[in-house]
Amino acid sequence: MTVIGGFVFMLACVFGGYMVAGGHMGPILHALPFEMLIIGGAAVGTFLMSNSMSDVKHTLAAIGKAIKGGRYKTQDYLDLGALLHRLLRVAQQKGAAGLEPHIEKPEESPIFAAYPRIAKDHHAVHLICDYLRMVGMNADDPHQIEDIMAAELKKVRNEELHAAHALQNVADALPALGIVAAVLGVIKTMGSIDKPPTVLGAMIGSALVGTFLGVLLAYGMVGPLAVRLKGVVEEEARFLEVIRAVLVAHLHGNAPQVAVEVGRKTMPSGLMPNFAAMEAALQEAR
């Protein structure tokens, strides 16, 4: 909601300051639909030209993610620690055979069912199940597993960041597209050079709305949205990094509780539960 609040505050300051200084909204409102058609249409066209259809759908969905903000809260990190602790205890006590039902069909696993928010996160579930399955296949070199997981997490992060890059490219293009709209307005004005000064002044003002709109959309809306989306993606990537830290610590021979504590230390500072809270979550999971 801070994205929407910031956008409304920005518009209020820009147009409020303009009106307080004696400006009139009439010329802007008169030119706005036509300038928006030119600039917005050109921006959408360039966006479609530079991205595949799957990327377009991904970017549109990611805009909602940027507005909502990061989906993980402190409780989700507590749940993740408890979930991994329970799985590692099963692996420790019953071996690969005992763990197999949980990682082959996580949707039917009572352990995953106890943490529904994590169970709905396909990236997290696949990461946990795939690498525990590899461990069960005797791929137990912690350094090799760590490298493979790092490469996969980098790939996932880059794929998720593409939407932010696509929005940033649109933001970079908007000021120039605003100039295109302004030049078209000047061309229109020059074709009416025999009109009275009051008419020419209104036409020039309408042309300048294009430049104003392009800059405002670039630096006041689309650019900040791209930055916000990048921050959300990087914040959510830290959730998967916790899984990597716990599993690698487990492969190094640490007890489940120690492995989870290693993962806790990699959690984002603003969302990291303290030791007592994590210990309480693990006790409850037992």
XYZ file of N, CA, C and O in Angstrom, residues 84-207:
496
model
N 11.658 -27.365 7.800
C 12.939 -27.990 7.481
C 13.453 -28.837 8.640
O 14.033 -29.921 8.434
N 13.222 -28.378 9.861
C 13.645 -29.138 11.035
C 12.942 -30.491 11.082
O 13.574 -31.533 11.344
N 11.641 -30.497 10.814
C 10.893 -31.753 10.842
C 11.372 -32.694 9.740
O 11.528 -33.905 9.966
N 11.625 -32.167 8.552
C 12.092 -33.016 7.457
C 13.485 -33.582 7.748
O 13.747 -34.767 7.487
N 14.346 -32.769 8.297
C 15.699 -33.245 8.594
C 15.704 -34.260 9.727
O 16.523 -35.185 9.730
N 14.790 -34.109 10.670
C 14.683 -35.109 11.736
C 14.213 -36.450 11.172
O 14.705 -37.511 11.579
N 13.289 -36.415 10.221
C 12.847 -37.650 9.577
C 14.015 -38.300 8.843
O 14.233 -39.519 8.925
N 14.783 -37.459 8.106
C 15.944 -37.990 7.379
C 16.972 -38.573 8.336
O 17.600 -39.604 8.043
N 17.141 -37.941 9.486
C 18.122 -38.408 10.466
C 17.700 -39.711 11.123
O 18.518 -40.602 11.351
N 16.402 -39.840 11.416
C 15.913 -40.985 12.169
C 15.525 -42.164 11.279
O 15.735 -43.323 11.658
N 14.960 -41.860 10.080
C 14.424 -42.929 9.240
C 15.138 -43.068 7.909
O 14.835 -43.992 7.140
N 16.037 -42.160 7.621
C 16.786 -42.245 6.372
C 15.965 -41.838 5.160
O 14.851 -41.315 5.268
N 16.525 -42.131 3.979
C 15.884 -41.735 2.724
C 14.519 -42.394 2.542
O 13.595 -41.791 1.984
N 14.380 -43.635 3.028
C 13.100 -44.339 2.868
C 11.985 -43.636 3.636
O 10.852 -43.532 3.158
N 12.293 -43.140 4.827
C 11.278 -42.438 5.608
C 10.946 -41.073 5.054
O 9.825 -40.574 5.207
N 11.904 -40.465 4.382
C 11.706 -39.129 3.837
C 10.996 -39.154 2.487
O 10.341 -38.181 2.099
N 11.102 -40.263 1.791
C 10.599 -40.350 0.422
C 9.125 -39.964 0.267
O 8.776 -39.214 -0.659
N 8.190 -40.437 1.114
C 6.781 -40.057 0.919
C 6.556 -38.552 0.984
O 5.653 -38.026 0.310
N 7.344 -37.849 1.776
C 7.153 -36.408 1.943
C 7.682 -35.612 0.759
O 7.108 -34.582 0.392
N 8.776 -36.072 0.146
C 9.374 -35.287 -0.930
C 8.888 -35.714 -2.315
O 8.999 -34.943 -3.268
N 8.349 -36.934 -2.428
C 7.828 -37.371 -3.717
C 6.418 -36.827 -3.958
O 6.054 -36.500 -5.086
N 5.628 -36.735 -2.886
C 4.276 -36.186 -3.009
C 4.050 -35.175 -1.877
O 3.324 -35.451 -0.911
N 4.684 -33.999 -1.994
C 4.557 -33.008 -0.914
C 3.128 -32.539 -0.680
O 2.785 -32.162 0.431
N 2.307 -32.609 -1.739
C 0.908 -32.189 -1.577
C 0.133 -33.130 -0.670
O -0.932 -32.764 -0.143
N 0.649 -34.340 -0.444
C -0.009 -35.300 0.434
C 0.726 -35.452 1.766
O 0.307 -36.228 2.623
N 1.807 -34.732 1.939
C 2.618 -34.870 3.145
C 1.998 -34.117 4.319
O 1.670 -32.938 4.197
N 1.841 -34.762 5.462
C 1.321 -34.047 6.637
C 2.279 -32.966 7.139
O 1.841 -32.000 7.762
N 3.566 -33.137 6.859
C 4.538 -32.118 7.292
C 4.329 -30.834 6.493
O 4.240 -29.740 7.060
N 4.244 -30.945 5.174
C 3.998 -29.753 4.352
C 2.606 -29.186 4.613
O 2.411 -27.961 4.597
N 1.636 -30.066 4.865
C 0.265 -29.602 5.103
C 0.166 -28.736 6.356
O -0.724 -27.892 6.473
N 1.095 -28.934 7.303
C 1.073 -28.146 8.534
C 1.497 -26.697 8.297
O 1.286 -25.840 9.165
N 2.068 -26.429 7.126
C 2.532 -25.071 6.800
C 1.997 -24.689 5.419
O 2.724 -24.699 4.422
N 0.711 -24.359 5.336
C 0.046 -24.168 4.034
C 0.637 -23.039 3.195
O 0.656 -23.142 1.966
N 1.107 -21.966 3.830
C 1.661 -20.861 3.022
C 2.927 -21.296 2.289
O 3.152 -20.923 1.133
N 3.745 -22.100 2.946
C 4.951 -22.599 2.285
C 4.582 -23.663 1.255
O 5.173 -23.731 0.173
N 3.602 -24.490 1.572
C 3.185 -25.545 0.651
C 2.677 -24.975 -0.670
O 2.752 -25.634 -1.716
N 2.166 -23.739 -0.653
C 1.680 -23.096 -1.883
C 2.786 -22.423 -2.676
O 2.556 -21.980 -3.807
N 3.965 -22.334 -2.106
C 5.099 -21.692 -2.778
C 5.852 -22.750 -3.577
O 6.654 -23.510 -3.036
N 5.594 -22.817 -4.886
C 6.150 -23.912 -5.679
C 7.668 -23.842 -5.768
O 8.340 -24.877 -5.809
N 8.245 -22.634 -5.774
C 9.704 -22.527 -5.820
C 10.323 -23.156 -4.562
O 11.285 -23.932 -4.647
N 9.790 -22.799 -3.400
C 10.332 -23.312 -2.147
C 10.145 -24.826 -2.038
O 11.072 -25.556 -1.664
N 8.960 -25.309 -2.368
C 8.670 -26.746 -2.260
C 9.568 -27.548 -3.201
O 10.153 -28.569 -2.817
N 9.690 -27.085 -4.447
C 10.528 -27.810 -5.401
C 11.990 -27.802 -4.970
O 12.690 -28.816 -5.122
N 12.440 -26.689 -4.445
C 13.834 -26.604 -4.010
C 14.103 -27.601 -2.877
O 15.094 -28.342 -2.902
N 13.219 -27.619 -1.902
C 13.390 -28.528 -0.762
C 13.352 -29.982 -1.229
O 14.241 -30.785 -0.903
N 12.330 -30.319 -1.999
C 12.142 -31.719 -2.394
C 13.236 -32.190 -3.352
O 13.757 -33.305 -3.214
N 13.599 -31.350 -4.317
C 14.595 -31.770 -5.306
C 15.939 -32.073 -4.653
O 16.593 -33.080 -4.983
N 16.355 -31.227 -3.723
C 17.698 -31.420 -3.163
C 17.722 -32.464 -2.051
O 18.735 -33.142 -1.871
N 16.632 -32.627 -1.348
C 16.571 -33.749 -0.413
C 16.536 -35.077 -1.171
O 17.085 -36.087 -0.722
N 15.896 -35.052 -2.346
C 15.894 -36.256 -3.193
C 17.311 -36.571 -3.680
O 17.729 -37.731 -3.714
N 18.052 -35.540 -4.062
C 19.435 -35.745 -4.502
C 20.292 -36.316 -3.378
O 21.133 -37.188 -3.602
N 20.060 -35.819 -2.167
C 20.805 -36.341 -1.017
C 20.479 -37.818 -0.822
O 21.358 -38.640 -0.519
N 19.203 -38.178 -1.009
C 18.810 -39.577 -0.890
C 19.417 -40.465 -1.960
O 19.501 -41.684 -1.801
N 19.869 -39.832 -3.074
C 20.520 -40.581 -4.160
C 22.040 -40.583 -3.981
O 22.785 -40.826 -4.930
N 22.477 -40.278 -2.752
C 23.901 -40.276 -2.385
C 24.700 -39.126 -3.004
O 25.929 -39.195 -3.075
N 23.994 -38.082 -3.453
C 24.698 -36.869 -3.878
C 24.877 -36.005 -2.629
O 24.149 -35.046 -2.393
N 25.860 -36.402 -1.806
C 25.978 -35.804 -0.476
C 27.235 -34.957 -0.301
O 27.655 -34.682 0.826
N 27.848 -34.541 -1.401
C 28.987 -33.633 -1.310
C 28.439 -32.222 -1.052
O 27.823 -31.624 -1.949
N 28.628 -31.675 0.144
C 28.012 -30.382 0.462
C 28.465 -29.249 -0.448
O 27.689 -28.355 -0.774
N 29.724 -29.284 -0.889
C 30.236 -28.216 -1.747
C 29.605 -28.279 -3.137
O 29.253 -27.249 -3.731
N 29.444 -29.489 -3.647
C 28.821 -29.652 -4.962
C 27.349 -29.229 -4.906
O 26.870 -28.508 -5.787
N 26.641 -29.687 -3.866
C 25.226 -29.319 -3.728
C 25.075 -27.806 -3.570
O 24.184 -27.186 -4.160
N 25.959 -27.204 -2.801
C 25.891 -25.759 -2.599
C 26.075 -25.005 -3.914
O 25.361 -24.030 -4.200
N 27.009 -25.465 -4.740
C 27.249 -24.809 -6.030
C 26.047 -24.963 -6.957
O 25.650 -24.021 -7.657
N 25.480 -26.162 -6.969
C 24.325 -26.408 -7.840
C 23.138 -25.554 -7.390
O 22.447 -24.942 -8.213
N 22.906 -25.502 -6.096
C 21.792 -24.702 -5.583
C 22.010 -23.222 -5.855
O 21.079 -22.493 -6.203
N 23.240 -22.756 -5.712
C 23.540 -21.345 -5.974
C 23.248 -20.994 -7.426
O 22.687 -19.930 -7.721
N 23.611 -21.901 -8.339
C 23.356 -21.652 -9.757
C 21.857 -21.620 -10.041
O 21.372 -20.768 -10.806
N 21.111 -22.534 -9.416
C 19.662 -22.555 -9.648
C 18.986 -21.313 -9.068
O 18.109 -20.716 -9.703
N 19.390 -20.911 -7.863
C 18.787 -19.727 -7.251
C 19.111 -18.466 -8.046
O 18.285 -17.563 -8.152
N 20.306 -18.414 -8.609
C 20.663 -17.274 -9.458
C 19.786 -17.241 -10.698
O 19.327 -16.169 -11.130
N 19.542 -18.411 -11.285
C 18.676 -18.490 -12.463
C 17.259 -18.023 -12.130
O 16.670 -17.213 -12.869
N 16.701 -18.500 -11.025
C 15.349 -18.109 -10.618
C 15.280 -16.608 -10.358
O 14.334 -15.927 -10.777
N 16.297 -16.081 -9.680
C 16.316 -14.649 -9.381
C 16.375 -13.820 -10.656
O 15.650 -12.826 -10.793
N 17.200 -14.221 -11.611
C 17.310 -13.482 -12.863
C 16.007 -13.524 -13.653
O 15.615 -12.523 -14.281
N 15.341 -14.657 -13.627
C 14.057 -14.763 -14.325
C 13.008 -13.853 -13.686
O 12.221 -13.204 -14.383
N 12.995 -13.799 -12.357
C 12.030 -12.948 -11.671
C 12.360 -11.467 -11.864
O 11.465 -10.620 -11.869
N 13.644 -11.152 -12.020
C 14.056 -9.755 -12.191
C 13.778 -9.225 -13.593
O 13.857 -8.009 -13.815
N 13.469 -10.106 -14.529
C 13.243 -9.640 -15.901
C 12.093 -8.642 -15.970
O 12.159 -7.677 -16.737
N 11.064 -8.861 -15.176
C 9.922 -7.932 -15.184
C 10.351 -6.539 -14.742
O 9.924 -5.529 -15.305
N 11.220 -6.469 -13.723
C 11.716 -5.170 -13.266
C 12.546 -4.494 -14.347
O 12.451 -3.275 -14.556
N 13.363 -5.281 -15.065
C 14.166 -4.716 -16.147
C 13.266 -4.215 -17.279
O 13.545 -3.163 -17.880
N 12.205 -4.955 -17.569
C 11.285 -4.548 -18.629
C 10.608 -3.224 -18.279
O 10.474 -2.330 -19.122
N 10.172 -3.086 -17.028
C 9.554 -1.829 -16.596
C 10.558 -0.682 -16.623
O 10.220 0.447 -16.989
N 11.798 -0.964 -16.231
C 12.822 0.088 -16.249
C 13.107 0.554 -17.668
O 13.346 1.743 -17.904
N 13.075 -0.377 -18.624
C 13.275 0.004 -20.022
C 12.164 0.932 -20.508
O 12.416 1.886 -21.256
N 10.933 0.657 -20.088
C 9.816 1.540 -20.441
C 10.011 2.914 -19.809
O 9.794 3.948 -20.448
N 10.426 2.923 -18.541
C 10.669 4.197 -17.851
C 11.747 5.006 -18.557
O 11.636 6.234 -18.690
N 12.793 4.339 -19.027
C 13.873 5.035 -19.734
C 13.389 5.634 -21.051
O 13.928 6.658 -21.501
N 12.394 4.985 -21.672
C 11.909 5.452 -22.970
C 10.876 6.576 -22.847
O 10.707 7.362 -23.787
N 10.195 6.665 -21.718
C 9.077 7.605 -21.600
C 9.458 9.073 -21.798
O 8.721 9.808 -22.470
N 10.568 9.579 -21.245
C 10.903 10.989 -21.510
C 11.058 11.285 -22.997
O 10.609 12.330 -23.484
N 11.708 10.370 -23.741
C 11.874 10.568 -25.186
C 10.528 10.505 -25.900
O 10.277 11.274 -26.842
N 9.659 9.610 -25.463
C 8.327 9.537 -26.075
C 7.528 10.796 -25.769
O 6.704 11.239 -26.577
N 7.763 11.387 -24.601
C 7.132 12.664 -24.286
C 7.593 13.762 -25.226
O 6.806 14.629 -25.637
N 8.866 13.721 -25.576
C 9.388 14.704 -26.544
C 8.762 14.488 -27.914
O 8.454 15.448 -28.631
N 8.559 13.225 -28.296
C 7.888 12.927 -29.561
C 6.508 13.572 -29.583
O 6.113 14.226 -30.567
N 5.754 13.410 -28.477
C 4.423 14.010 -28.404
C 4.512 15.529 -28.456
O 3.688 16.197 -29.102
N 5.522 16.100 -27.792
C 5.682 17.557 -27.794
C 6.028 18.066 -29.189
O 5.508 19.103 -29.633
N 6.895 17.352 -29.907
C 7.264 17.765 -31.264
C 6.056 17.730 -32.182
O 5.862 18.628 -33.017
N 5.236 16.693 -32.033
C 4.011 16.637 -32.838
C 3.106 17.832 -32.536
O 2.474 18.390 -33.441
N 3.072 18.222 -31.260
C 2.285 19.404 -30.898
C 2.838 20.667 -31.511
O 2.093 21.556 -31.949
N 4.165 20.774 -31.564
C 4.802 21.938 -32.190
C 4.517 21.959 -33.695
O 4.261 23.029 -34.280
N 4.571 20.792 -34.314
C 4.248 20.712 -35.743
C 2.818 21.191 -35.989
O 2.548 21.953 -36.932
N 1.916 20.748 -35.115
C 0.528 21.193 -35.239
C 0.420 22.711 -35.060
O -0.311 23.392 -35.782
N 1.172 23.238 -34.111
C 1.148 24.680 -33.864
C 1.690 25.457 -35.058
O 1.130 26.495 -35.462
N 2.784 24.986 -35.643
C 3.375 25.676 -36.785
C 2.447 25.668 -37.988
O 2.506 26.568 -38.840
N 1.586 24.672 -38.054
C 0.601 24.656 -39.143
C -0.513 25.656 -38.951
O -1.328 25.867 -39.854
N -0.558 26.238 -37.748
C -1.593 27.250 -37.461
C -0.944 28.569 -37.059
O -1.437 29.287 -36.201
N 0.201 28.878 -37.697
C 0.981 30.034 -37.297
C 0.255 31.357 -37.527
O 0.589 32.391 -36.949
N -0.791 31.318 -38.388
C -1.543 32.539 -38.669
C -2.632 32.816 -37.637
O -3.340 33.808 -37.745
N -2.759 31.972 -36.634
C -3.782 32.154 -35.612
C -3.366 33.247 -34.629
O -2.184 33.584 -34.521
N -4.316 33.770 -33.874
C -3.986 34.812 -32.883
C -3.054 34.265 -31.798
O -3.014 33.054 -31.544
N -2.300 35.150 -31.115
C -1.360 34.711 -30.076
C -1.998 33.893 -28.967
O -1.378 32.970 -28.441
N -3.239 34.219 -28.611
C -3.884 33.447 -27.532
C -4.110 31.999 -27.947
O -3.959 31.070 -27.148
N -4.451 31.798 -29.205
C -4.664 30.444 -29.708
C -3.331 29.692 -29.799
O -3.213 28.536 -29.394
N -2.314 30.379 -30.312
C -0.992 29.759 -30.420
C -0.429 29.409 -29.040
O 0.203 28.369 -28.855
N -0.653 30.301 -28.069
C -0.184 30.025 -26.712
C -0.806 28.774 -26.141
O -0.131 27.960 -25.503
N -2.117 28.601 -26.358
C -2.798 27.406 -25.867
C -2.279 26.148 -26.551
O -2.105 25.092 -25.917
N -1.968 26.259 -27.848
C -1.467 25.101 -28.590
C -0.059 24.724 -28.134
O 0.273 23.541 -28.001
N 0.781 25.745 -27.891
C 2.133 25.463 -27.399
C 2.066 24.840 -26.009
O 2.808 23.909 -25.681
N 1.155 25.360 -25.156
C 0.980 24.783 -23.827
C 0.572 23.321 -23.897
O 1.073 22.481 -23.139
N -0.332 23.008 -24.830
C -0.767 21.616 -24.993
C 0.399 20.734 -25.435
O 0.529 19.590 -25.006
N 1.261 21.292 -26.310
C 2.421 20.514 -26.764
C 3.375 20.222 -25.613
O 3.919 19.120 -25.499
